[in-house]
Amino acid sequence: TANTDKFRPVYHHTPLYGWMNDANGLVYKDGEYHLYFQYNPYGSKWGNMHWGHSVSRDLVHWEHLPPAIACDTLGHIFSGSSVVDKENVAGYGAGSILAFYTSASDKNGQNQCLAFSKDNGRTFTKYEKNPILCPSDGLKDFRDPKVFRYEPEDKWVMIVSADKEMRFYDSKNLKDWNYMSSFGEGYGVQPCQFECPDMVELPIDGEINRKKWALIVNVNPGCYFGGSATQYFTGNFDGTKFICDNQPNVTKWLDWGKDHYATVCFSNTSDRTVAIPWMSNWQYCNIVPTKQFRSANALPRELGLYTQDGELYLSAAPVAETKTLRKENKEIPSFTVSNDYHIDSLLTDNNGAYELALEITTGKAEIMGFSLFNDKGEKVDIYFNLPEKRLVMDRTKSGIVDFGKNSVPHEIEAHDRRKTTSINYIDDFALATWAPIKKENKYALDIFIDKCSVEIFLNGGKIAMTNLVFPSEPYNRMCFYSKGGTFNVDSFNAYRLGL
Ligand code: FRU
């Protein structure tokens, strides 16, 4: 397919044509990362849900394969997960890939189904006795099965999002499922629809002998800045139920931007945990100004657990493989920002696909940051507001923004780490997002720009912020500024990125 889409990312995964939402069935096997995804092959808006399929050996170069599971007379093939059945408990042969998805239609509702692949995930056969799990109480929203192995009891666990909670089931043969428990009612940002669960056990601060579970709960709406976002809970899992470490009103966010949703992790990756976020928001995903395709996935991210002030949080850093994308490097010598400091040409022949890696020392500045802009004056502002302890990204004037306007302001009730606030947003797209930060002497920023997206990673992924932008030409200039005192840019590298 010829690429006539000026906003098509260079190094992010996108479907060749058509519509994509959630990553599905992420599984690693025999050196291949399988990325299935909610896919409409017939148009660039949501509909006719299939599982599209791409495969990669390094998480950055993706090969497009034909859709793996097509919708049928029972309905759409909604989101779900995959596992490798090493011990052949399901009877399709050791090493077969089993996919769990939701069959969804107005007529039949939402039911969990199974399909198996004996050819390394290329083609799937639907189980003849589908569905394998229906809502016992006739619940309308009952979907996105996540299946994982629970070693201590030599069994499998399935988590299904069930309206405003997650339901847990277990099974020995991956076909017969028993209800165990529910979690979530009243937890986190409220009220909102739970979707796309995942649950991973991770070492705390990299110490392999101390582990905790993180339950990932995608919520729509519920994003602090409107629309869809990914929250998580940390706690324990005893094989039957999840016990949260925190009070129900505590909300932890995996990403602080507006374009990060339906994030789930690969199965079968042994000691690494890699998540793929869908890089859009249900508020406007169907009307963003791309044409041949709609939606990209954000960079695959390695998840970890870290402690801060006695609390556990998830970090999300771009996978190490991302470094192989670096082409030429422009190294900018260190400088101090007191008055505006301009960089007039960031990269020669900038095609809009690059990375900015900066280390800064705070000094006495209260506000410190920069605008990233183009000759049309379209810009993104990224700055620290130290008195308010915030890292902010403002895309109000980033380029095409008008598709996000609402005629009526809508109020969003949301929580941050410290307090509950409600904000009126009249515009779903032209706004700033921010993350709470600790005041520190030094910060490291790693920022990935790819045609229509900006992903910010602070201090190795302790904070991640993902936002779309649609500039009419690449941002190739910068202006650093400070208020209240100076700050220092100790190191600054701009890398052109390419495949
Ligand atoms: C999340 C979601 C899932 C559902 C899928 C449908 O974005 O709403 O809950 O399975 O998208 O495409």
Coordinates of C-alpha atoms and ligand atoms in Angstrom, one line a residue:
T1 CA 0.0 0.0 0.0
A2 CA 1.4 3.4 -1.0
N3 CA 1.8 5.7 2.0
T4 CA -0.1 8.8 1.3
D5 CA -0.7 9.6 4.9
K6 CA 1.5 12.4 6.2
F7 CA 0.8 11.4 9.8
R8 CA 1.7 7.8 9.5
P9 CA 4.4 7.1 12.1
V10 CA 7.8 5.9 11.0
Y11 CA 8.8 3.6 13.9
H12 CA 5.5 2.9 15.6
H13 CA 3.3 -0.1 14.8
T14 CA 0.3 0.8 12.7
P15 CA -2.0 -1.4 10.5
L16 CA -1.2 -1.0 6.8
Y17 CA -4.7 0.2 6.2
G18 CA -8.0 0.2 8.2
W19 CA -8.9 0.7 11.8
M20 CA -7.0 -0.6 14.9
N21 CA -7.7 -0.3 18.6
D22 CA -6.6 -2.5 21.5
A23 CA -3.6 -4.8 21.4
N24 CA -4.8 -8.4 21.8
G25 CA -3.4 -11.8 22.5
L26 CA 0.1 -10.6 23.0
V27 CA 2.3 -13.6 23.2
Y28 CA 6.0 -14.5 22.7
K29 CA 7.0 -17.8 21.2
D30 CA 10.1 -19.2 19.5
G31 CA 11.7 -15.8 19.1
E32 CA 8.6 -14.1 17.8
Y33 CA 6.5 -11.4 19.5
H34 CA 2.9 -11.8 18.2
L35 CA 0.9 -8.6 18.3
Y36 CA -2.8 -9.2 17.5
F37 CA -5.1 -6.2 17.6
Q38 CA -8.7 -5.1 17.3
Y39 CA -8.9 -4.6 13.6
N40 CA -11.4 -3.5 11.0
P41 CA -10.0 -4.4 7.6
Y42 CA -12.9 -2.7 5.7
G43 CA -12.5 0.9 6.9
S44 CA -10.7 3.3 9.1
K45 CA -13.4 3.6 11.7
W46 CA -14.4 1.1 14.4
G47 CA -16.4 -1.9 13.2
N48 CA -16.3 -5.6 12.0
M49 CA -13.8 -6.5 14.7
H50 CA -11.2 -9.1 13.7
W51 CA -7.9 -9.9 15.4
G52 CA -5.3 -8.3 13.0
H53 CA -1.8 -9.8 13.3
S54 CA 1.7 -8.5 13.1
V55 CA 4.9 -10.2 14.2
S56 CA 8.3 -9.0 15.3
R57 CA 11.6 -10.5 16.5
D58 CA 12.7 -7.3 18.3
L59 CA 9.5 -5.3 19.2
V60 CA 10.4 -2.5 16.7
H61 CA 10.4 -4.1 13.3
W62 CA 6.9 -5.4 12.5
E63 CA 5.8 -7.7 9.7
H64 CA 2.2 -7.5 8.7
L65 CA 0.3 -10.8 8.4
P66 CA -3.3 -11.6 7.4
P67 CA -5.9 -11.2 10.1
A68 CA -5.7 -14.2 12.5
I69 CA -9.3 -14.4 13.7
A70 CA -12.2 -13.1 11.7
C71 CA -15.6 -12.1 13.0
D72 CA -18.4 -14.7 12.4
T73 CA -22.1 -15.2 12.8
L74 CA -21.8 -15.1 16.6
G75 CA -20.4 -11.5 16.4
H76 CA -17.3 -9.4 16.7
I77 CA -14.0 -10.8 17.9
F78 CA -13.4 -8.5 20.8
S79 CA -10.2 -8.1 22.9
G80 CA -8.5 -10.9 24.8
S81 CA -5.2 -12.7 25.4
S82 CA -3.1 -15.7 24.3
V83 CA -1.0 -18.3 26.1
V84 CA 1.3 -21.1 25.0
D85 CA 0.0 -24.5 26.1
K86 CA 3.3 -26.1 26.9
E87 CA 1.9 -29.1 28.7
N88 CA -0.9 -29.7 26.3
V89 CA -3.7 -29.4 28.9
A90 CA -6.2 -28.3 26.2
G91 CA -5.4 -31.2 23.9
Y92 CA -4.3 -29.3 20.8
G93 CA -0.6 -30.4 21.1
A94 CA 2.2 -29.1 23.3
G95 CA 3.3 -25.7 22.2
S96 CA 0.0 -24.7 20.6
I97 CA -1.1 -21.1 21.0
L98 CA -4.5 -20.6 22.6
A99 CA -6.4 -17.4 22.1
F100 CA -9.1 -16.2 24.4
Y101 CA -11.4 -13.5 23.0
T102 CA -14.9 -12.1 23.6
S103 CA -17.5 -12.9 21.0
A104 CA -19.7 -9.8 21.0
S105 CA -23.0 -9.0 19.4
D106 CA -26.3 -7.2 20.3
K107 CA -28.1 -10.5 19.9
N108 CA -25.9 -12.8 21.9
G109 CA -24.2 -10.4 24.3
Q110 CA -20.6 -10.9 25.4
N111 CA -19.2 -14.3 25.9
Q112 CA -15.6 -15.7 26.2
C113 CA -14.4 -18.0 23.5
L114 CA -11.3 -20.1 22.7
A115 CA -9.4 -20.6 19.5
F116 CA -6.2 -22.6 18.9
S117 CA -3.3 -22.4 16.6
K118 CA -0.9 -25.2 15.7
D119 CA 1.1 -23.1 13.2
N120 CA 2.8 -20.6 15.6
G121 CA -0.1 -18.2 15.7
R122 CA -0.6 -17.7 11.9
T123 CA -4.0 -19.3 11.7
F124 CA -6.6 -20.2 14.4
T125 CA -9.4 -22.7 14.6
K126 CA -12.3 -21.7 16.8
Y127 CA -13.2 -24.3 19.5
E128 CA -16.4 -26.2 18.4
K129 CA -18.0 -25.9 21.9
N130 CA -17.7 -22.1 22.2
P131 CA -18.5 -20.1 24.2
I132 CA -16.5 -21.3 27.2
L133 CA -17.7 -18.7 29.6
C134 CA -20.9 -16.7 29.8
P135 CA -21.9 -14.1 32.4
S136 CA -23.9 -16.0 35.1
D137 CA -25.9 -13.0 35.8
G138 CA -26.6 -11.9 32.2
L139 CA -24.2 -8.9 32.5
K140 CA -24.0 -6.8 29.3
D141 CA -20.4 -5.8 29.7
F142 CA -18.4 -8.9 30.2
R143 CA -15.3 -9.1 28.1
D144 CA -11.6 -9.0 27.4
P145 CA -10.4 -12.3 29.0
K146 CA -6.8 -12.2 30.3
V147 CA -5.5 -15.7 30.9
F148 CA -2.2 -16.4 32.8
R149 CA -0.6 -19.3 34.5
Y150 CA -0.5 -19.5 38.3
E151 CA 2.5 -21.7 39.1
P152 CA 2.0 -22.3 42.8
E153 CA -1.3 -24.2 42.2
D154 CA -0.3 -25.5 38.7
K155 CA -3.4 -23.9 37.2
W156 CA -4.6 -21.1 34.9
V157 CA -6.4 -18.0 35.9
M158 CA -8.7 -15.9 33.8
I159 CA -9.7 -12.3 34.6
V160 CA -12.7 -10.9 32.8
S161 CA -13.8 -7.2 33.0
A162 CA -17.4 -7.2 34.2
D163 CA -18.8 -3.7 34.1
K164 CA -17.3 -2.0 37.1
E165 CA -15.3 -4.9 38.5
M166 CA -12.9 -7.7 37.5
R167 CA -14.0 -11.3 37.9
F168 CA -11.5 -14.0 38.5
Y169 CA -11.9 -17.7 37.3
D170 CA -9.6 -20.7 37.4
S171 CA -9.1 -23.8 35.2
K172 CA -6.8 -26.8 34.9
N173 CA -7.6 -27.5 31.2
L174 CA -8.1 -24.0 29.8
K175 CA -11.6 -24.9 28.8
D176 CA -13.7 -25.3 32.0
W177 CA -13.6 -22.2 34.1
N178 CA -14.7 -21.8 37.8
Y179 CA -15.6 -18.5 39.3
M180 CA -13.3 -17.5 42.2
S181 CA -13.7 -13.9 43.2
S182 CA -14.3 -10.3 42.1
F183 CA -12.3 -7.2 42.7
G184 CA -12.8 -3.5 41.9
E185 CA -16.3 -2.4 43.0
G186 CA -15.7 1.1 44.4
Y187 CA -11.9 1.0 43.7
G188 CA -10.0 3.7 41.8
V189 CA -11.5 6.4 39.7
Q190 CA -15.3 6.2 39.7
P191 CA -17.6 5.5 38.2
C192 CA -16.4 4.0 35.0
Q193 CA -16.3 1.0 32.8
F194 CA -13.5 -1.6 33.5
E195 CA -11.9 -3.0 30.4
C196 CA -8.9 -5.0 29.3
P197 CA -7.5 -6.4 32.5
D198 CA -4.0 -7.7 33.0
M199 CA -2.2 -8.9 36.1
V200 CA 1.6 -9.3 36.5
E201 CA 3.9 -10.2 39.3
L202 CA 7.0 -8.1 39.4
P203 CA 10.1 -7.7 41.6
I204 CA 10.1 -4.6 43.8
D205 CA 12.9 -2.2 42.9
G206 CA 14.5 -4.9 40.9
E207 CA 15.0 -7.2 43.9
I208 CA 14.1 -10.6 42.6
N209 CA 13.1 -12.0 46.0
R210 CA 10.6 -9.4 46.8
K211 CA 7.6 -9.4 44.5
K212 CA 4.1 -7.9 44.3
W213 CA 1.3 -8.1 41.8
A214 CA 0.0 -5.2 39.7
L215 CA -3.6 -5.5 38.4
I216 CA -3.9 -3.3 35.3
V217 CA -7.4 -1.9 34.8
N218 CA -8.2 0.1 31.7
V219 CA -11.0 2.5 32.3
N220 CA -13.3 4.3 30.0
P221 CA -14.2 7.0 30.7
G222 CA -12.2 7.9 33.8
C223 CA -9.0 9.5 32.5
Y224 CA -8.1 12.5 34.6
F225 CA -8.0 14.6 31.4
G226 CA -11.1 13.0 29.9
G227 CA -11.9 9.7 28.1
S228 CA -9.9 6.5 28.4
A229 CA -6.8 5.7 30.5
T230 CA -5.0 3.0 32.2
Q231 CA -5.0 2.7 36.0
Y232 CA -3.5 -0.1 38.1
F233 CA -3.6 -1.5 41.6
T234 CA -0.7 -3.0 43.5
G235 CA -1.2 -5.8 46.0
N236 CA -1.2 -9.6 46.6
F237 CA -2.7 -12.5 44.9
D238 CA -3.3 -15.8 46.8
G239 CA -4.4 -17.8 43.8
T240 CA -8.1 -17.0 44.5
K241 CA -8.4 -13.3 45.0
F242 CA -6.5 -10.0 44.6
I243 CA -6.0 -8.0 47.7
C244 CA -5.2 -4.4 47.1
D245 CA -2.5 -2.6 49.1
N246 CA -4.3 0.7 49.1
Q247 CA -7.6 2.2 50.1
P248 CA -10.3 2.1 47.4
N249 CA -9.9 5.8 46.7
V250 CA -6.3 5.6 45.7
T251 CA -5.8 5.7 41.9
K252 CA -2.4 5.0 40.2
W253 CA -2.0 5.8 36.5
L254 CA 0.3 4.0 34.2
D255 CA 0.6 7.0 31.9
W256 CA -0.3 10.6 32.4
G257 CA -1.2 11.5 28.8
K258 CA -4.5 11.2 27.0
D259 CA -3.5 8.7 24.3
H260 CA -2.7 5.5 26.2
Y261 CA -5.3 2.9 26.5
A262 CA -6.1 -0.8 26.6
T263 CA -2.6 -1.6 27.7
V264 CA -1.8 -5.2 28.2
C265 CA 1.3 -7.4 28.4
F266 CA 2.9 -10.2 26.5
S267 CA 2.6 -13.7 27.9
N268 CA 5.5 -16.2 28.0
T269 CA 8.3 -13.6 28.2
S270 CA 9.9 -15.2 31.3
D271 CA 11.6 -12.5 33.4
R272 CA 10.6 -9.5 31.4
T273 CA 7.2 -7.8 31.3
V274 CA 6.5 -5.9 28.1
A275 CA 3.2 -3.9 27.6
I276 CA 1.8 -2.4 24.5
P277 CA -0.5 0.6 24.8
W278 CA -3.0 1.6 22.1
M279 CA -2.1 5.2 21.4
S280 CA -5.5 6.9 21.2
N281 CA -8.6 7.9 23.3
W282 CA -12.2 6.8 22.8
Q283 CA -13.2 10.5 22.9
Y284 CA -11.8 11.2 19.4
C285 CA -10.1 8.1 18.0
N286 CA -12.6 7.8 15.1
I287 CA -12.1 11.3 13.9
V288 CA -8.3 12.0 14.2
P289 CA -7.0 13.5 11.0
T290 CA -5.3 10.4 9.6
K291 CA -6.8 8.7 6.5
Q292 CA -5.6 5.4 5.4
F293 CA -5.3 4.0 8.8
R294 CA -6.5 5.0 12.3
S295 CA -4.4 4.5 15.4
A296 CA -0.9 3.4 16.1
N297 CA 0.4 1.6 19.1
A298 CA 2.7 3.4 21.5
L299 CA 6.2 2.1 22.0
P300 CA 6.4 -1.3 23.7
R301 CA 7.2 -0.6 27.4
E302 CA 9.1 -2.6 29.9
L303 CA 7.2 -2.5 33.2
G304 CA 8.8 -2.5 36.7
L305 CA 7.7 -1.8 40.3
Y306 CA 9.4 0.9 42.3
T307 CA 8.9 2.4 45.7
Q308 CA 8.4 6.1 46.4
D309 CA 7.6 7.4 49.9
G310 CA 6.6 3.9 51.0
E311 CA 4.2 3.5 48.1
L312 CA 4.5 1.1 45.1
Y313 CA 4.2 2.4 41.6
L314 CA 4.7 0.9 38.1
S315 CA 7.4 2.3 35.9
A316 CA 7.0 2.0 32.1
A317 CA 10.2 2.6 30.1
P318 CA 10.6 2.1 26.3
V319 CA 12.0 -1.4 25.7
A320 CA 15.8 -1.5 25.3
E321 CA 15.4 -2.6 21.6
T322 CA 14.2 1.0 20.9
K323 CA 17.8 2.1 21.0
T324 CA 18.5 0.2 17.8
L325 CA 16.3 2.8 16.0
R326 CA 18.9 5.6 16.6
K327 CA 20.4 6.8 13.4
E328 CA 22.5 10.1 13.4
N329 CA 23.0 11.8 16.7
K330 CA 23.2 15.5 17.1
E331 CA 24.9 16.3 20.4
I332 CA 24.2 19.7 21.8
P333 CA 26.8 21.0 24.3
S334 CA 25.6 21.8 27.8
F335 CA 24.1 25.2 28.4
T336 CA 22.4 27.3 31.1
V337 CA 18.9 28.6 30.6
S338 CA 18.3 32.1 32.0
N339 CA 16.8 34.0 29.1
D340 CA 15.3 32.2 26.2
Y341 CA 17.7 29.7 24.6
H342 CA 17.0 28.9 21.0
I343 CA 17.9 25.9 18.9
D344 CA 17.0 26.9 15.3
S345 CA 17.5 23.7 13.5
L346 CA 17.2 20.5 15.5
L347 CA 17.9 18.0 12.7
T348 CA 18.6 18.5 9.0
D349 CA 15.8 17.2 6.8
N350 CA 13.8 16.4 9.9
N351 CA 11.0 14.0 8.8
G352 CA 9.3 14.1 12.2
A353 CA 10.7 10.9 13.6
Y354 CA 13.3 11.5 16.4
E355 CA 14.2 11.2 20.0
L356 CA 15.3 13.9 22.5
A357 CA 17.3 12.7 25.5
L358 CA 18.1 15.4 28.1
E359 CA 19.6 15.6 31.5
I360 CA 18.9 18.7 33.5
T361 CA 19.9 20.2 36.8
T362 CA 17.2 22.2 38.5
G363 CA 19.1 25.1 39.9
K364 CA 16.8 27.8 41.3
A365 CA 14.2 27.7 38.5
E366 CA 10.6 27.3 39.3
I367 CA 9.4 26.8 35.8
M368 CA 11.8 25.1 33.4
G369 CA 11.1 23.7 30.1
F370 CA 10.9 24.2 26.3
S371 CA 8.7 24.7 23.4
L372 CA 9.2 22.4 20.5
F373 CA 7.8 24.2 17.4
N374 CA 7.8 24.5 13.6
D375 CA 7.9 27.5 11.2
K376 CA 4.1 27.6 11.3
G377 CA 4.3 28.5 15.0
E378 CA 2.6 25.2 15.9
K379 CA 4.1 24.0 19.2
V380 CA 4.2 21.6 22.0
D381 CA 5.3 22.9 25.4
I382 CA 7.0 20.5 27.9
Y383 CA 7.8 22.0 31.2
F384 CA 8.3 21.4 34.9
N385 CA 6.3 23.4 37.3
L386 CA 8.3 22.9 40.4
P387 CA 6.2 24.8 43.0
E388 CA 3.2 22.7 41.9
K389 CA 5.4 19.6 41.5
R390 CA 4.1 18.9 38.0
L391 CA 5.5 17.8 34.7
V392 CA 3.3 19.3 32.0
M393 CA 2.8 18.8 28.3
D394 CA 0.6 21.3 26.6
R395 CA -0.7 20.6 23.1
T396 CA -3.2 23.4 22.9
K397 CA -1.4 24.9 19.8
S398 CA 0.2 21.7 18.5
G399 CA -1.3 21.8 15.0
I400 CA -4.7 20.4 13.9
V401 CA -6.8 20.4 17.1
D402 CA -10.2 21.4 16.1
F403 CA -11.7 17.9 15.9
G404 CA -11.7 17.8 19.8
K405 CA -14.1 20.6 20.4
N406 CA -17.3 20.0 22.3
S407 CA -20.4 22.1 22.1
V408 CA -21.1 21.6 25.8
P409 CA -18.5 21.3 28.5
H410 CA -18.5 18.0 30.3
E411 CA -17.4 17.6 33.8
I412 CA -14.9 15.0 34.7
E413 CA -14.7 13.6 38.2
A414 CA -11.2 12.2 38.7
H415 CA -8.6 11.5 41.3
D416 CA -4.9 12.2 41.3
R417 CA -2.4 10.9 43.8
R418 CA -3.2 13.6 46.3
K419 CA -6.7 14.8 46.0
T420 CA -10.0 14.6 44.2
T421 CA -10.8 17.4 41.8
S422 CA -13.3 17.9 39.1
I423 CA -12.4 19.9 36.0
N424 CA -14.5 21.2 33.2
Y425 CA -13.1 20.4 29.7
I426 CA -14.7 22.1 26.8
D427 CA -12.1 20.6 24.4
D428 CA -11.1 17.0 24.4
F429 CA -7.9 17.5 22.4
A430 CA -6.6 21.1 22.8
L431 CA -5.4 20.9 26.4
A432 CA -2.4 20.2 28.6
T433 CA -1.9 17.0 30.6
W434 CA 0.3 16.8 33.7
A435 CA 1.9 14.3 36.0
P436 CA 2.8 14.7 39.7
I437 CA 6.5 14.6 40.3
K438 CA 9.0 14.7 43.2
K439 CA 11.2 17.8 43.5
E440 CA 14.7 16.6 42.6
N441 CA 18.0 18.2 41.7
K442 CA 18.3 16.3 38.5
Y443 CA 15.9 14.9 35.9
A444 CA 16.4 12.7 32.9
L445 CA 13.9 13.1 30.0
D446 CA 13.6 10.8 27.1
I447 CA 11.1 12.0 24.5
F448 CA 10.0 10.2 21.4
I449 CA 8.4 12.0 18.5
D450 CA 7.0 10.2 15.6
K451 CA 4.9 12.3 13.1
C452 CA 1.8 12.5 15.2
S453 CA 2.8 11.4 18.7
V454 CA 4.9 12.6 21.7
E455 CA 5.9 10.1 24.4
I456 CA 7.7 11.5 27.4
F457 CA 9.6 9.2 29.8
L458 CA 10.9 10.8 33.0
N459 CA 13.7 9.2 35.0
G460 CA 13.7 5.9 33.3
G461 CA 9.9 5.6 33.0
K462 CA 8.9 6.5 36.5
I463 CA 6.5 8.8 34.8
A464 CA 5.2 8.2 31.3
M465 CA 3.1 10.6 29.3
T466 CA 1.7 9.9 25.8
N467 CA -0.1 12.4 23.7
L468 CA -1.0 12.7 20.0
V469 CA -0.3 15.9 18.0
F470 CA -1.0 16.7 14.4
P471 CA 1.4 19.4 13.2
S472 CA 1.2 20.5 9.6
E473 CA 5.0 20.1 9.4
P474 CA 7.5 18.5 11.8
Y475 CA 8.6 20.5 14.8
N476 CA 12.3 21.3 14.2
R477 CA 13.0 24.2 16.5
M478 CA 13.2 24.6 20.3
C479 CA 13.2 27.4 22.7
F480 CA 14.2 26.7 26.3
Y481 CA 12.9 29.0 29.0
S482 CA 12.9 29.3 32.8
K483 CA 11.2 31.4 35.4
G484 CA 12.2 32.2 38.9
G485 CA 15.9 31.3 38.4
T486 CA 18.1 29.4 36.0
F487 CA 18.5 25.7 35.2
N488 CA 21.2 23.8 33.4
V489 CA 20.9 21.4 30.5
D490 CA 23.8 19.0 31.3
S491 CA 23.5 16.8 28.3
F492 CA 21.2 16.8 25.2
N493 CA 21.2 14.4 22.3
A494 CA 18.8 14.6 19.4
Y495 CA 18.6 11.3 17.5
R496 CA 17.0 10.8 14.1
L497 CA 15.1 7.5 14.4
G498 CA 14.3 5.1 11.7
L499 CA 13.8 1.4 11.0
Ligands
FRU1 C1 -11.5 -1.3 24.8 C2 -12.6 -2.1 24.2 C3 -12.7 -3.5 24.8 C4 -13.4 -4.3 23.7 C5 -12.8 -3.6 22.4 C6 -13.8 -3.6 21.3 O1 -10.9 -0.3 24.0 O2 -13.8 -1.4 24.3 O3 -13.3 -3.5 26.0 O4 -13.1 -5.6 23.7 O5 -12.4 -2.3 22.8 O6 -13.1 -3.2 20.1

